[in-house]
């Protein structure tokens, strides 16, 4: 469905009733067999520090030299979360796609305000590209970056920098995954999309991320909203040459229109996109146990990464890996 009118977009914020019945969080996915080797790596940063990130390696490998790389960035509003945050998700990715998954660490505010986090991600991504042989991976088989919420912001910002030359990698990114991304502010929305950017008011009472929450987060992060470290829209050549991108958007999300507008902007610049929308779903929709659209969102995340990797993994294999108790969606 095209979300190309204000009416179609506005209708997305009618809450799905299941979200009113359960706010219980999903803490884990399906069981993961011990076929994933985990370890930590120290990545040097530009200021001389070492950032500790977590790596998941398929074991045994189907082919030691053909493992693609998926770089995951956790969410949690720049104030909490760490490299362990996406542990179950990373393990399933590793098993499903024979991928090496790297959960990058980045500094959190308020101790380390803007632009510490995007700079840490840049340094981490450059290190990965420079050390592909040591990591025993094949970046031509896939080099993906992504995450939810703030992780999606950092992924989009960093990906944009790699295509406009601000960040130079030894191998190009091949895909971007963005779930519930933060990408815009009212003052930087391009004129042609302003009529489609109204979720910040319509969804100001999003039960998971409301307007007051968002303003509190910004008061700690202290971003320059016109900086290319904050939004890909602030690049001198936004969207041009971006790799294929998968976006997931909740209809009741305070950040809904960030994702919808970005997808339109990417398509307008001939970027290949995939968009999944969940009407009535608040921010963090993928974390709710027992809600059908949340289950679908998690499965869609893996389907989207399959699309980014151009993998032949089947729908049944994905569902079985993520929610083995479910027979169909």
Coordinates of C-alpha atoms in Angstrom, one line a residue:
X1 CA 0.0 0.0 0.0
X2 CA 1.2 3.5 -0.8
X3 CA 1.1 5.9 2.1
X4 CA 0.9 8.9 -0.2
X5 CA -1.9 11.0 1.3
X6 CA -2.3 12.6 4.7
X7 CA -5.5 10.6 5.3
X8 CA -3.8 7.2 4.7
X9 CA -1.0 8.1 7.0
X10 CA -3.3 9.5 9.8
X11 CA -5.3 6.3 9.8
X12 CA -2.2 4.4 10.9
X13 CA -2.3 5.8 14.4
X14 CA -5.5 4.0 15.5
X15 CA -4.1 1.7 18.1
X16 CA -4.2 -2.0 17.5
X17 CA -6.4 -3.3 20.4
X18 CA -4.0 -6.1 21.3
X19 CA -1.5 -3.5 22.4
X20 CA -4.0 -2.3 25.0
X21 CA -4.3 -5.8 26.4
X22 CA -0.7 -6.6 26.9
X23 CA 2.4 -4.5 27.5
X24 CA 4.5 -7.5 28.4
X25 CA 7.9 -7.4 26.8
X26 CA 9.5 -10.1 24.8
X27 CA 12.9 -11.0 26.4
X28 CA 13.9 -13.7 24.0
X29 CA 13.1 -15.4 20.7
X30 CA 13.0 -19.1 20.1
X31 CA 15.6 -21.4 21.5
X32 CA 19.0 -21.2 19.8
X33 CA 21.2 -24.3 19.5
X34 CA 24.8 -24.0 20.5
X35 CA 26.0 -23.5 16.9
X36 CA 27.1 -19.9 17.4
X37 CA 30.5 -19.0 18.8
X38 CA 30.6 -15.6 20.6
X39 CA 33.6 -13.5 21.6
X40 CA 34.6 -9.9 22.2
X41 CA 36.9 -7.6 20.3
X42 CA 38.5 -4.4 21.2
X43 CA 38.1 -1.8 18.5
X44 CA 40.4 1.3 18.5
X45 CA 38.6 4.7 18.5
X46 CA 39.8 8.0 17.1
X47 CA 40.5 9.3 20.6
X48 CA 42.7 6.4 21.6
X49 CA 40.1 4.5 23.6
X50 CA 39.2 0.9 22.9
X51 CA 35.5 0.0 22.4
X52 CA 34.5 -3.5 23.2
X53 CA 32.1 -5.1 20.8
X54 CA 30.5 -8.5 20.6
X55 CA 30.9 -10.8 17.7
X56 CA 28.8 -13.9 16.8
X57 CA 30.3 -16.4 14.4
X58 CA 28.5 -19.4 12.8
X59 CA 30.2 -22.6 14.0
X60 CA 31.0 -24.7 12.2
X61 CA 31.1 -22.5 9.1
X62 CA 29.6 -23.8 5.9
X63 CA 32.4 -22.0 4.1
X64 CA 35.0 -20.1 6.2
X65 CA 35.5 -17.5 3.5
X66 CA 31.9 -16.7 2.5
X67 CA 30.4 -15.3 5.7
X68 CA 28.6 -12.0 5.2
X69 CA 28.7 -9.3 7.9
X70 CA 25.7 -7.8 9.7
X71 CA 26.5 -4.9 12.0
X72 CA 23.8 -4.4 14.7
X73 CA 23.3 -1.2 16.6
X74 CA 21.1 -1.3 19.7
X75 CA 18.4 1.2 20.5
X76 CA 17.3 2.7 23.9
X77 CA 17.4 6.4 23.3
X78 CA 21.2 6.9 23.6
X79 CA 20.9 6.5 27.4
X80 CA 20.9 2.8 28.0
X81 CA 21.5 -0.5 26.3
X82 CA 24.7 -2.1 25.2
X83 CA 26.4 -4.7 23.0
X84 CA 24.4 -7.5 24.7
X85 CA 21.0 -5.9 23.9
X86 CA 20.3 -7.8 20.7
X87 CA 21.8 -11.1 21.7
X88 CA 18.9 -13.5 20.7
X89 CA 18.4 -11.6 17.4
X90 CA 22.1 -11.8 16.6
X91 CA 22.3 -15.5 17.3
X92 CA 19.4 -16.3 15.0
X93 CA 20.8 -14.1 12.2
X94 CA 24.1 -16.0 12.5
X95 CA 22.4 -19.4 12.2
X96 CA 20.0 -18.5 9.5
X97 CA 22.3 -16.7 7.1
X98 CA 25.7 -18.2 8.1
X99 CA 26.6 -14.6 8.9
X100 CA 29.1 -13.0 11.2
X101 CA 27.1 -10.6 13.3
X102 CA 28.9 -7.7 15.1
X103 CA 27.1 -5.8 17.8
X104 CA 29.0 -2.5 18.0
X105 CA 29.2 -0.5 21.2
X106 CA 28.8 3.2 21.2
X107 CA 29.0 5.8 24.0
X108 CA 25.8 6.8 25.7
X109 CA 24.7 10.2 27.0
X110 CA 24.6 12.3 29.1
X111 CA 28.2 11.5 29.9
X112 CA 29.0 11.4 26.2
X113 CA 26.6 13.7 24.3
X114 CA 26.4 14.2 20.6
X115 CA 28.3 13.4 18.4
X116 CA 30.1 10.7 20.4
X117 CA 27.7 7.9 19.4
X118 CA 27.9 8.4 15.6
X119 CA 31.6 8.9 15.7
X120 CA 32.0 5.6 17.6
X121 CA 29.9 3.8 15.0
X122 CA 31.9 5.3 12.1
X123 CA 35.2 4.1 13.7
X124 CA 33.8 0.7 14.4
X125 CA 32.5 0.3 10.8
X126 CA 35.8 1.4 9.3
X127 CA 37.7 -1.1 11.6
X128 CA 35.4 -4.0 10.4
X129 CA 36.0 -3.2 6.8
X130 CA 39.8 -2.9 7.3
X131 CA 39.9 -6.2 9.2
X132 CA 37.7 -8.4 7.0
X133 CA 40.6 -10.9 6.5
X134 CA 41.3 -11.2 10.2
X135 CA 37.6 -11.6 10.9
X136 CA 37.5 -14.3 8.2
X137 CA 34.5 -12.7 6.4
X138 CA 33.6 -11.9 2.8
X139 CA 32.1 -8.4 2.6
X140 CA 31.2 -8.9 -1.0
X141 CA 28.7 -11.6 0.2
X142 CA 27.0 -8.9 2.2
X143 CA 27.9 -5.9 4.4
X144 CA 24.7 -4.8 6.3
X145 CA 24.2 -2.2 9.0
X146 CA 21.0 -1.7 10.9
X147 CA 19.1 -1.6 14.2
X148 CA 15.9 -0.3 15.9
X149 CA 15.1 3.2 16.9
X150 CA 18.3 5.1 17.8
X151 CA 20.3 2.2 16.3
X152 CA 18.4 2.9 13.1
X153 CA 19.4 6.6 13.3
X154 CA 23.0 5.7 13.7
X155 CA 22.8 3.1 10.8
X156 CA 21.2 5.6 8.4
X157 CA 23.6 8.4 9.3
X158 CA 26.6 6.3 8.9
X159 CA 25.4 4.7 5.7
X160 CA 24.8 8.1 4.2
X161 CA 28.3 9.2 5.1
X162 CA 29.8 6.1 3.4
X163 CA 28.1 7.0 0.1
X164 CA 28.8 10.7 0.1
X165 CA 32.5 10.2 0.9
X166 CA 32.6 11.5 4.5
X167 CA 33.4 8.0 5.7
X168 CA 35.6 5.9 3.5
X169 CA 35.3 2.2 3.7
X170 CA 37.5 -0.5 2.1
X171 CA 34.4 -2.2 1.0
X172 CA 30.9 -0.6 0.4
X173 CA 27.9 -1.3 2.5
X174 CA 25.4 -3.5 0.6
X175 CA 22.3 -2.9 2.7
X176 CA 20.6 -1.0 5.5
X177 CA 17.9 -2.2 8.0
X178 CA 15.9 0.5 9.8
X179 CA 13.2 -0.4 12.4
X180 CA 11.3 2.6 13.9
X181 CA 14.1 5.1 12.9
X182 CA 14.6 8.6 14.2
X183 CA 15.7 10.6 11.2
X184 CA 14.0 14.0 11.1
X185 CA 12.9 17.2 13.0
X186 CA 10.3 19.7 11.8
X187 CA 12.9 22.2 10.8
X188 CA 14.8 19.8 8.4
X189 CA 11.9 18.1 6.7
X190 CA 12.2 18.8 3.0
X191 CA 9.4 21.1 1.7
X192 CA 7.9 18.5 -0.5
X193 CA 7.3 16.2 2.5
X194 CA 6.1 18.6 5.1
X195 CA 2.4 17.7 4.6
X196 CA 3.3 14.1 5.4
X197 CA 5.2 14.8 8.7
X198 CA 2.6 15.1 11.5
X199 CA 3.1 12.0 13.7
X200 CA 5.0 14.1 16.3
X201 CA 1.6 15.8 17.0
X202 CA -0.8 13.0 16.1
X203 CA 1.1 10.4 18.1
X204 CA 2.4 12.8 20.9
X205 CA 0.9 10.3 23.4
X206 CA 2.5 7.2 22.0
X207 CA 2.5 5.0 25.2
X208 CA 6.1 3.9 24.5
X209 CA 7.7 7.1 23.3
X210 CA 5.7 10.3 23.9
X211 CA 6.6 13.9 23.2
X212 CA 7.8 14.5 26.8
X213 CA 10.1 11.4 26.6
X214 CA 11.5 12.6 23.3
X215 CA 12.3 16.1 24.6
X216 CA 13.9 14.6 27.7
X217 CA 16.1 12.4 25.5
X218 CA 17.1 15.4 23.3
X219 CA 18.0 17.4 26.4
X220 CA 20.6 14.7 27.3
X221 CA 21.9 14.0 23.8
X222 CA 22.2 17.7 22.9
X223 CA 22.2 17.1 19.1
X224 CA 22.8 19.6 16.4
X225 CA 19.7 18.7 14.4
X226 CA 21.1 20.2 11.2
X227 CA 24.3 18.1 11.4
X228 CA 25.0 15.2 9.1
X229 CA 25.8 13.3 12.3
X230 CA 22.1 13.6 13.3
X231 CA 20.2 12.9 10.0
X232 CA 21.0 11.7 6.5
X233 CA 18.8 14.5 5.3
X234 CA 21.5 16.9 6.3
X235 CA 24.1 15.5 3.9
X236 CA 25.3 17.7 1.0
X237 CA 24.0 15.0 -1.3
X238 CA 21.3 13.1 0.6
X239 CA 20.1 9.7 -0.5
X240 CA 22.1 9.5 -3.7
X241 CA 23.8 6.1 -4.1
X242 CA 22.4 4.6 -0.9
X243 CA 22.4 0.8 -0.8
X244 CA 19.1 -1.0 -0.7
X245 CA 17.2 -0.3 2.5
X246 CA 14.5 -2.1 4.5
X247 CA 12.3 0.1 6.7
X248 CA 9.8 -1.0 9.4
X249 CA 7.3 1.6 10.7
X250 CA 4.6 1.6 13.4
X251 CA 1.4 3.5 12.8
X252 CA 1.1 4.8 16.3
X253 CA 4.8 5.5 16.7
X254 CA 5.9 9.0 17.6
X255 CA 8.6 8.5 14.9
X256 CA 6.3 7.1 12.3
X257 CA 6.7 9.7 9.7
X258 CA 10.5 9.7 9.9
X259 CA 10.4 6.3 8.3
X260 CA 7.7 7.0 5.9
X261 CA 9.2 10.2 4.6
X262 CA 12.7 8.6 4.4
X263 CA 11.4 5.7 2.3
X264 CA 9.7 8.1 -0.1
X265 CA 12.9 10.2 -0.3
X266 CA 15.0 7.1 -1.0
X267 CA 12.7 5.9 -3.8
X268 CA 12.7 9.4 -5.3
X269 CA 16.5 9.0 -5.6
X270 CA 16.2 5.6 -7.2
X271 CA 17.2 3.6 -4.1
X272 CA 15.7 0.2 -3.9
X273 CA 13.5 0.0 -0.8
X274 CA 11.3 -2.4 1.1
X275 CA 8.7 -1.0 3.5
X276 CA 6.7 -2.8 6.2
X277 CA 4.1 -0.9 8.1
X278 CA 2.1 -1.9 11.2
X279 CA -1.1 0.1 11.7
X280 CA -1.8 0.9 15.3
X281 CA 1.6 -0.1 16.6
X282 CA 3.5 2.2 19.0
X283 CA 7.2 2.7 19.2
X284 CA 9.0 -0.5 20.3
X285 CA 6.2 -2.5 18.8
X286 CA 8.5 -5.5 18.1
X287 CA 9.1 -6.1 21.8
X288 CA 5.5 -7.0 22.8
X289 CA 4.7 -10.6 23.5
X290 CA 1.4 -12.0 22.2
X291 CA 0.6 -9.2 19.8
X292 CA 0.2 -10.6 16.2
X293 CA 1.6 -7.5 14.5
X294 CA 4.7 -7.6 16.9
X295 CA 5.3 -11.3 15.9
X296 CA 4.9 -10.3 12.3
X297 CA 7.4 -7.4 12.7
X298 CA 10.0 -9.7 14.1
X299 CA 9.6 -12.2 11.3
X300 CA 9.5 -9.3 8.8
X301 CA 12.9 -8.1 10.2
X302 CA 14.5 -11.4 9.2
X303 CA 12.7 -11.4 5.9
X304 CA 14.0 -8.0 5.2
X305 CA 17.5 -9.0 6.1
X306 CA 17.1 -12.0 3.8
X307 CA 16.2 -9.5 1.0
X308 CA 19.2 -7.3 1.8
X309 CA 21.5 -10.4 1.7
X310 CA 19.8 -11.9 -1.4
X311 CA 19.6 -15.1 0.6
X312 CA 17.6 -18.2 -0.4
X313 CA 16.4 -18.9 3.2
X314 CA 12.7 -19.8 3.1
X315 CA 9.8 -18.2 5.0
X316 CA 9.3 -21.4 6.9
X317 CA 12.9 -21.5 8.0
X318 CA 12.6 -17.9 9.3
X319 CA 9.4 -18.5 11.2
X320 CA 10.8 -21.8 12.7
X321 CA 14.0 -20.0 13.8
X322 CA 12.3 -17.0 15.3
X323 CA 9.1 -18.4 16.8
X324 CA 9.3 -22.2 16.6
X325 CA 5.9 -22.6 18.3
X326 CA 4.1 -20.8 15.5
X327 CA 3.0 -22.8 12.5
X328 CA 1.9 -19.9 10.3
X329 CA 1.4 -16.1 10.3

